[in-house]
Amino acid sequence: IPLCPAGFSSASLKSDLSKAMTQDGASQFQEVIRQELELSVKKELEKILTTAPSHEFEHTKKDLDGFRKLFHRFLQEKGPSVDWGKIQRPPEDSIQPYEKIKARGLPDNISSVLNKLVVVKLNGGLGTSMGCKGPKSLIGVRNENTFLDLTVQQIEHLNKTYNTDVPLVLMNSFNTDEDTKKILQKYSHCRVKIYTFNQSRYPRINKESLLPVAKDVSYSGENTEAWYPPGHGDIYASFYNSGLLDTLIGEGKEYIFVSNIDNLGATVDLYILNHLMNPPNGKRCEFVMEVTNKTRADVKGGTLTQYEGKLRLVEIAQVPKAHVDEFKSVSKFKIFNTNNLWISLAAVKRLQEQNAIDMEIIVNPKTLDGGLNVIQLETAVGAAIKSFENSLGINVPRSRFLPVKTTSDLLLVMSNLYSLNAGSLTMSEKREFPTVPLVKLGSSFTKVQDYLRRFESIPDMLELDHLTVSGDVTFGKNVSLKGTVIIIANHGDRIDIPPGAVLENKIVSGNLRILDH
């Protein structure tokens, strides 16, 4: 905390300093500084609120109140939020194997069980990391279908197959709301009711003064970068505040299935749903987190632990530096959170009304275009697991975790490794082993448009284990990749892989131009 935030007078500081000379003075001094800082932030937020147009006033007030609560907690917390000595392995029965849940089979009344479900997709992210403007969910991933198209197709297929009415809810952010709503018109004839609500909009704060960067409520001009959506942990408050939570409870809905819209493996699983609605011991879970086994690629993923008698999600950011390597070890922490979550609506309502949802604060530092260092305070949806009763982890197959974060991931889901059926991707039966190849495409492939330009057609990857591509490389039509393939074009060189080429356990480097005759 800075020692002299804006708005301080030297006289008040002197009197504070004299108090600090007394015993316990240091902590008293810190306390005074903190109170002054909170007061300064409160004044700044009040100024910002006065600039809100009347039709946005209530909404903005709720957002800024939410931010103040988060900021208050941020100032209270000291050091890492977990005591490493208290972390224990979860008890055997608190993480169930998926096979055991599936072995129970399905009841005859699966339709009535499905009618209690709502699918919620986290749709606040932009496609910037893949060089696209607008919502990430509108990027084409397979046969011209976007993430959103595939989601709607999956739920429509469910509703038609079981004659049910499972709605889709999109949690948008102020970054994605407008573009998403324009697109939703194209689904008006689908058999899926689609609702949207917006996550909160919080002000970024200056890293030095800890005061909001925003001067008014607009997010254009100077203020473009002054606001941010505060992570998916905001779902509980914003879902409740939107009124949609009450509407769905009123329609008899009991559970939400929440997942990231870019996780193509996160489809509705009837066995997990049945386990929730008809628990074998008669006691319903309020929160189920799907976890899956770590591979070397997942060492940074959050893991489920036992902490003070409850299941708790521990993220890498919460781990004291001395224990980071231990946290990453695949032998000690074998599973990680897929962010596929099944949550009781009634429990969300109860906890939200009691103000009892406790999530660790993630401090995310950013540098704005003008060079200003800011921080944004965020929370993660899975971190609330410890606030719910009777929580459970289910260790699901890797196929339920198929996120598309980069063009390397995109190459996998566009290839013949997967077949598409009713919006769901399944691993091809022609692949001899069920693991996904490791693909690393270099910086020339980062943007979707560059990536698409470099492949005349997506290569056959059924027998591929590992692919690394670096530099200026293009692929002709009908290329086949098998085993381990490494293609490196050094600076100034270019490699064109010719049409029909079969590369098996090959390293290709240097300069290779195929000229059209």
XYZ file of C-alpha atoms in Angstrom:
517
model
C 0.000 0.000 0.000
C 1.514 3.366 -0.952
C 2.447 5.531 2.024
C 0.926 8.752 0.794
C -2.117 8.175 -1.417
C -3.782 11.096 -3.164
C -5.818 13.374 -0.930
C -3.530 13.158 2.127
C -2.400 16.259 4.021
C 1.030 16.431 5.634
C -0.594 17.512 8.933
C -2.728 14.386 9.120
C 0.302 12.296 8.216
C 2.303 13.855 11.084
C -0.365 13.016 13.633
C -0.534 9.511 12.178
C 3.228 9.186 12.433
C 3.230 10.236 16.073
C 0.676 7.483 16.803
C 2.926 5.061 14.990
C 5.669 5.654 17.566
C 3.588 3.872 20.193
C 3.578 0.113 20.674
C 1.539 -1.669 17.988
C 1.860 1.647 16.225
C 3.012 0.155 12.938
C -0.154 -1.891 12.487
C -2.280 1.060 13.669
C -0.531 3.237 11.118
C -1.209 0.709 8.363
C -4.844 0.636 9.483
C -5.157 4.437 9.273
C -3.561 4.440 5.821
C -5.991 1.742 4.719
C -9.033 3.603 5.988
C -7.881 6.802 4.267
C -7.355 4.879 1.057
C -10.810 3.305 1.214
C -12.286 6.750 1.774
C -10.395 8.152 -1.233
C -11.619 5.290 -3.429
C -15.191 5.722 -2.157
C -15.088 9.437 -3.138
C -13.690 8.597 -6.601
C -16.430 5.996 -7.179
C -19.113 8.475 -6.091
C -17.742 10.989 -8.618
C -17.860 8.347 -11.364
C -21.445 7.409 -10.411
C -22.635 10.995 -10.862
C -21.701 10.714 -14.569
C -24.039 7.729 -15.152
C -27.115 8.456 -17.303
C -30.384 7.894 -15.424
C -31.249 4.642 -17.276
C -27.869 3.159 -16.278
C -27.719 4.573 -12.749
C -28.994 1.552 -10.773
C -26.927 -0.892 -12.782
C -23.750 1.183 -12.415
C -24.386 1.606 -8.679
C -24.587 -2.195 -8.229
C -21.334 -2.624 -10.165
C -19.475 0.000 -8.148
C -20.833 -1.370 -4.839
C -19.572 -4.817 -5.853
C -16.184 -3.352 -6.685
C -15.988 -1.579 -3.311
C -16.597 -4.849 -1.460
C -13.874 -6.554 -3.487
C -11.457 -3.642 -2.935
C -12.161 -3.706 0.819
C -11.265 -7.406 0.943
C -8.162 -6.805 -1.184
C -6.881 -4.287 1.390
C -7.607 -6.680 4.279
C -5.734 -9.662 2.864
C -2.071 -10.133 3.673
C 0.230 -12.545 1.853
C -0.788 -15.778 0.098
C -4.381 -16.734 0.889
C -3.562 -20.344 1.770
C -1.469 -21.705 4.604
C 0.587 -24.395 2.842
C 0.878 -26.467 6.009
C -2.920 -26.937 6.104
C -3.230 -28.309 2.573
C -4.092 -32.009 2.517
C -4.976 -34.530 -0.150
C -8.743 -34.767 -0.568
C -10.356 -37.825 1.109
C -10.891 -40.804 -1.251
C -14.668 -40.431 -1.555
C -14.597 -36.660 -2.173
C -13.372 -37.155 -5.760
C -15.312 -39.904 -7.523
C -14.144 -41.659 -10.706
C -16.445 -40.940 -13.650
C -16.681 -44.685 -14.444
C -18.386 -45.271 -11.090
C -20.958 -42.530 -11.800
C -21.548 -43.855 -15.314
C -21.951 -47.445 -14.072
C -25.198 -46.452 -12.326
C -26.807 -46.083 -15.755
C -29.713 -43.777 -16.529
C -33.268 -43.782 -15.165
C -36.344 -44.070 -17.405
C -37.351 -40.505 -16.560
C -34.191 -38.839 -17.909
C -36.341 -36.236 -19.719
C -37.839 -34.938 -16.480
C -34.321 -34.783 -15.001
C -33.063 -32.824 -18.036
C -35.927 -30.355 -17.687
C -34.394 -29.226 -14.371
C -31.124 -28.200 -16.069
C -29.838 -24.887 -17.445
C -26.635 -24.689 -19.518
C -24.532 -21.591 -18.765
C -21.590 -20.638 -20.973
C -18.970 -18.113 -19.908
C -18.882 -15.786 -22.909
C -17.029 -12.710 -21.671
C -13.767 -13.206 -23.559
C -12.516 -11.552 -26.743
C -10.598 -13.317 -29.501
C -7.604 -10.970 -29.194
C -5.100 -13.679 -28.186
C -5.829 -15.319 -31.557
C -5.676 -12.048 -33.482
C -9.457 -11.668 -33.862
C -11.720 -8.736 -33.077
C -14.972 -9.291 -31.207
C -16.176 -12.168 -29.005
C -14.058 -15.301 -29.022
C -17.235 -17.415 -29.274
C -17.752 -16.138 -32.841
C -14.472 -17.597 -34.203
C -15.039 -20.438 -36.700
C -13.687 -23.716 -35.317
C -15.041 -26.519 -37.481
C -16.766 -26.607 -40.910
C -17.560 -22.872 -40.641
C -19.216 -23.445 -37.228
C -18.318 -21.092 -34.372
C -18.067 -22.029 -30.676
C -21.556 -20.581 -30.247
C -22.988 -22.534 -33.218
C -21.676 -25.809 -31.783
C -23.120 -25.020 -28.334
C -26.588 -24.271 -29.763
C -26.472 -27.424 -31.938
C -25.613 -29.599 -28.919
C -28.492 -28.281 -26.802
C -30.956 -28.381 -29.704
C -30.011 -32.031 -30.268
C -30.687 -32.771 -26.573
C -34.050 -30.996 -26.633
C -35.163 -32.814 -29.789
C -33.899 -36.239 -28.675
C -35.508 -36.151 -25.224
C -38.377 -33.743 -25.971
C -37.118 -31.331 -23.300
C -36.628 -27.617 -22.780
C -33.025 -27.054 -21.677
C -32.252 -23.325 -22.059
C -28.877 -21.762 -22.849
C -27.671 -18.808 -20.782
C -24.706 -16.730 -21.929
C -22.783 -14.654 -19.411
C -21.487 -11.824 -21.597
C -19.184 -8.967 -20.655
C -19.504 -5.363 -21.828
C -16.867 -6.352 -24.419
C -18.951 -9.133 -25.998
C -22.593 -8.262 -25.281
C -23.482 -6.166 -28.323
C -21.842 -8.411 -30.948
C -23.265 -11.568 -29.346
C -26.817 -10.192 -29.269
C -26.641 -9.334 -32.987
C -25.693 -12.932 -33.801
C -28.388 -14.497 -31.576
C -31.080 -13.536 -34.083
C -29.883 -16.325 -36.373
C -30.934 -18.941 -33.782
C -34.522 -17.707 -33.475
C -35.828 -20.843 -35.242
C -33.760 -23.265 -33.159
C -35.307 -25.327 -30.426
C -33.296 -23.603 -27.694
C -34.361 -20.693 -25.506
C -31.382 -18.354 -25.184
C -30.977 -15.846 -22.363
C -28.105 -13.460 -21.714
C -26.938 -11.415 -18.766
C -23.871 -9.248 -18.315
C -21.116 -9.715 -15.816
C -20.133 -6.622 -13.829
C -17.978 -3.805 -15.109
C -15.299 -2.751 -12.617
C -12.756 0.105 -12.756
C -9.088 -0.728 -13.165
C -6.909 0.848 -10.499
C -3.591 2.634 -10.776
C -0.886 0.352 -9.392
C 0.835 3.214 -7.545
C -2.039 5.245 -6.060
C -4.557 2.359 -5.946
C -7.217 4.813 -7.165
C -9.552 4.139 -10.130
C -8.194 5.137 -13.541
C -11.701 5.933 -14.866
C -12.951 9.494 -14.696
C -16.542 8.771 -15.768
C -18.763 5.812 -16.714
C -18.095 5.909 -20.455
C -15.775 3.408 -22.067
C -14.736 5.328 -25.123
C -11.903 7.771 -25.774
C -9.514 8.059 -22.825
C -11.697 5.702 -20.818
C -11.519 2.766 -23.249
C -9.080 0.862 -21.075
C -10.360 2.068 -17.703
C -12.835 -0.777 -17.185
C -12.649 -4.570 -17.064
C -14.915 -7.604 -16.471
C -13.829 -9.057 -13.090
C -13.330 -12.736 -13.963
C -15.919 -15.531 -14.046
C -16.257 -15.639 -10.250
C -18.564 -12.670 -10.798
C -21.224 -15.081 -12.134
C -22.926 -15.511 -8.740
C -23.569 -11.815 -8.076
C -24.364 -10.773 -11.645
C -26.650 -13.777 -12.330
C -28.527 -12.991 -9.118
C -28.633 -9.214 -9.790
C -29.923 -9.736 -13.333
C -33.147 -11.336 -12.018
C -32.571 -14.314 -14.329
C -31.703 -16.622 -11.429
C -35.139 -16.071 -9.865
C -36.874 -16.445 -13.236
C -35.254 -19.854 -13.837
C -35.976 -21.082 -10.295
C -39.581 -20.000 -10.903
C -39.625 -22.208 -14.016
C -38.623 -25.230 -11.917
C -34.949 -25.296 -12.892
C -32.638 -26.755 -10.221
C -29.065 -26.971 -11.544
C -26.793 -25.016 -13.851
C -23.992 -26.619 -15.830
C -21.331 -23.907 -16.183
C -18.347 -24.092 -18.535
C -16.075 -21.959 -20.715
C -17.521 -21.487 -24.191
C -14.106 -22.334 -25.707
C -14.009 -25.782 -24.045
C -15.393 -27.975 -26.832
C -15.402 -31.021 -24.531
C -17.899 -29.467 -22.099
C -21.126 -31.078 -23.288
C -24.102 -31.960 -21.078
C -23.341 -35.312 -19.434
C -26.496 -37.248 -18.508
C -24.723 -39.545 -16.037
C -23.373 -36.644 -13.966
C -26.767 -34.934 -14.099
C -28.484 -38.109 -12.902
C -25.966 -38.435 -10.059
C -26.834 -34.887 -8.963
C -30.605 -35.308 -9.148
C -30.750 -38.880 -7.775
C -27.771 -39.210 -5.415
C -27.059 -42.780 -4.251
C -26.969 -41.730 -0.585
C -30.062 -39.522 -0.875
C -28.096 -36.340 -0.084
C -27.769 -33.931 -2.978
C -24.544 -32.136 -3.846
C -24.739 -28.354 -4.179
C -21.531 -28.113 -6.201
C -19.745 -30.583 -8.469
C -16.407 -29.803 -10.101
C -15.181 -31.911 -13.005
C -11.457 -32.547 -12.659
C -9.192 -34.566 -14.924
C -5.708 -36.065 -14.661
C -2.791 -33.687 -15.147
C -0.347 -34.124 -17.983
C 2.914 -32.203 -18.338
C 0.933 -29.550 -20.237
C -1.378 -28.829 -17.288
C 1.047 -28.155 -14.448
C -0.337 -24.653 -13.892
C -4.004 -25.688 -13.596
C -5.842 -25.191 -10.284
C -6.153 -28.323 -8.149
C -8.656 -29.628 -5.593
C -7.352 -30.066 -2.050
C -8.751 -30.674 1.407
C -8.388 -27.530 3.528
C -9.835 -26.984 6.975
C -12.237 -29.874 6.479
C -13.642 -28.742 3.102
C -12.834 -29.212 -0.564
C -10.949 -26.193 -1.811
C -9.634 -25.077 -5.197
C -6.023 -23.892 -5.002
C -4.681 -21.880 -7.947
C -1.001 -21.366 -8.718
C -1.309 -17.638 -7.869
C -2.206 -18.518 -4.257
C 0.782 -20.773 -3.697
C 3.739 -19.359 -1.677
C 6.770 -19.079 -4.006
C 8.732 -21.706 -2.058
C 6.082 -24.328 -2.859
C 5.363 -23.615 -6.549
C 7.437 -26.568 -7.794
C 5.674 -28.885 -5.371
C 2.305 -27.549 -6.612
C 3.314 -28.235 -10.218
C 4.428 -31.787 -9.484
C 2.290 -34.322 -11.327
C 2.909 -36.925 -8.624
C 1.591 -34.971 -5.625
C -1.319 -33.111 -7.243
C -2.588 -35.466 -9.905
C -5.718 -33.640 -11.055
C -6.738 -30.164 -12.159
C -9.981 -28.221 -12.518
C -11.572 -28.273 -15.999
C -13.942 -25.421 -15.037
C -16.920 -27.647 -15.912
C -19.130 -27.057 -12.867
C -22.593 -28.248 -11.802
C -24.170 -25.913 -9.252
C -27.494 -25.835 -7.404
C -29.533 -22.720 -8.257
C -31.248 -22.694 -4.848
C -27.835 -22.781 -3.151
C -26.552 -19.855 -5.252
C -29.637 -17.834 -4.266
C -29.255 -18.708 -0.569
C -25.527 -17.935 -0.405
C -25.867 -14.761 -2.442
C -28.579 -13.465 -0.100
C -26.432 -14.323 2.937
C -23.419 -12.652 1.289
C -21.627 -15.945 2.057
C -19.807 -16.771 -1.173
C -16.116 -16.554 -0.428
C -13.633 -16.511 -3.322
C -9.932 -15.646 -3.209
C -8.980 -12.439 -4.957
C -6.773 -12.763 -8.021
C -4.662 -9.638 -8.570
C -4.052 -9.326 -12.294
C -1.422 -6.704 -13.270
C -1.761 -5.067 -16.696
C 0.021 -2.324 -18.604
C -2.278 -0.038 -20.608
C -1.410 1.109 -24.131
C -0.103 4.425 -22.798
C 2.296 2.580 -20.467
C 0.313 3.057 -17.238
C 0.604 0.114 -14.829
C -2.752 -0.932 -13.412
C -4.174 -3.846 -11.466
C -7.529 -5.515 -11.850
C -9.115 -7.530 -9.058
C -10.751 -10.756 -10.205
C -12.294 -13.945 -8.821
C -12.701 -17.453 -10.278
C -16.035 -19.315 -10.339
C -14.574 -22.607 -9.033
C -13.043 -20.947 -5.972
C -16.545 -20.757 -4.410
C -16.631 -24.557 -3.968
C -15.762 -24.196 -0.278
C -18.880 -22.075 0.371
C -21.297 -24.796 -0.809
C -22.540 -27.810 1.137
C -21.725 -31.384 0.170
C -19.328 -30.533 -2.686
C -17.888 -33.244 -4.901
C -15.133 -33.647 -7.463
C -15.663 -36.047 -10.381
C -12.561 -37.288 -12.197
C -13.722 -37.215 -15.830
C -12.011 -38.456 -19.010
C -9.658 -36.015 -20.713
C -12.139 -35.772 -23.609
C -14.289 -33.444 -21.453
C -11.477 -30.902 -21.482
C -10.823 -29.674 -25.016
C -10.134 -25.944 -24.727
C -9.235 -23.872 -27.775
C -6.948 -21.114 -26.494
C -4.492 -20.919 -29.401
C -4.254 -21.790 -33.096
C -2.307 -24.923 -32.058
C -5.509 -26.071 -30.294
C -7.526 -24.990 -33.328
C -5.430 -27.224 -35.608
C -6.298 -30.252 -33.433
C -10.076 -29.651 -33.460
C -10.157 -28.874 -37.196
C -8.271 -32.065 -38.075
C -9.404 -35.634 -38.750
C -8.528 -36.518 -35.135
C -12.122 -35.537 -34.375
C -15.470 -36.153 -35.962
C -18.383 -33.756 -35.501
C -21.844 -35.005 -34.648
C -24.771 -32.786 -33.538
C -22.366 -30.076 -32.356
C -20.174 -32.471 -30.324
C -16.598 -33.404 -31.207
C -15.486 -36.965 -30.539
C -12.053 -38.498 -31.031
C -11.907 -40.526 -34.257
C -12.084 -44.292 -33.767
C -9.295 -44.618 -36.318
C -6.791 -43.146 -33.859
C -5.087 -46.033 -32.121
C -4.503 -44.327 -28.745
C -6.818 -41.807 -27.102
C -4.235 -39.153 -26.167
C -4.125 -35.882 -28.084
C -0.876 -35.079 -29.959
C 1.270 -32.242 -28.625
C 1.174 -29.393 -31.166
C 3.291 -26.234 -30.987
C 2.880 -23.745 -33.814
C 5.290 -20.790 -33.870
C 4.526 -17.069 -33.837
C 3.843 -16.955 -37.615
C 0.670 -18.928 -36.876
C -0.618 -16.969 -33.832
C -3.337 -15.031 -35.661
C -6.228 -17.051 -37.066
C -6.025 -15.389 -40.491
C -2.271 -16.144 -40.810
C -2.825 -19.695 -39.595
C -5.569 -20.316 -42.192
C -3.390 -18.879 -44.973
C -0.554 -21.311 -44.150
C -2.643 -24.490 -44.548
C -4.109 -25.238 -47.985
C -5.925 -28.039 -46.204
C -5.647 -29.388 -42.658
C -3.099 -32.256 -42.610
C -3.970 -35.870 -41.762
C -2.939 -36.148 -38.093
C -4.375 -39.542 -37.091
C -0.935 -41.015 -36.388
C 0.755 -37.852 -35.085
C 2.410 -37.760 -31.633
C 4.176 -34.423 -31.681
C 4.376 -31.471 -34.082
C 6.583 -28.387 -33.706
C 6.550 -25.722 -36.433
C 8.673 -22.581 -36.305
C 9.238 -19.783 -38.801
C 7.828 -19.144 -42.290
C 6.233 -22.500 -43.126
C 3.281 -23.361 -45.373
C 1.508 -26.675 -45.942
C 0.157 -27.857 -49.304
C -3.003 -29.941 -49.766
C -3.327 -33.483 -48.359
C -0.181 -33.508 -46.249
C 0.127 -36.397 -43.794
C 1.958 -36.045 -40.448
C 2.971 -39.115 -38.397
C 5.032 -39.744 -35.258
C 7.219 -36.782 -34.291
C 7.545 -34.016 -36.891
C 9.670 -30.895 -36.384
C 9.745 -28.199 -39.076
C 12.021 -25.207 -38.530
C 12.525 -22.418 -41.071
C 15.343 -20.197 -39.868
C 15.115 -16.422 -40.117
C 14.947 -15.397 -43.797
C 14.218 -18.948 -44.967
C 10.891 -20.366 -46.045
C 9.690 -23.947 -46.101
C 6.777 -25.052 -48.298
C 5.656 -28.580 -47.479
C 4.565 -29.917 -50.902
C 1.032 -31.226 -51.560
C 0.626 -34.925 -50.729
C 3.833 -35.065 -48.649
C 4.023 -37.731 -45.930
C 6.257 -36.700 -43.025
C 6.937 -39.482 -40.518
C 9.431 -38.929 -37.659
C 11.114 -36.150 -39.647
C 13.049 -33.007 -38.859
C 12.824 -30.486 -41.715
C 14.977 -27.353 -41.620
C 16.685 -24.925 -43.972
C 15.027 -23.551 -47.079
C 12.483 -25.459 -49.175
C 10.546 -23.666 -51.920
C 8.347 -25.710 -54.195
C 7.808 -23.798 -57.426
C 4.679 -24.320 -59.511
C 5.610 -25.646 -62.950
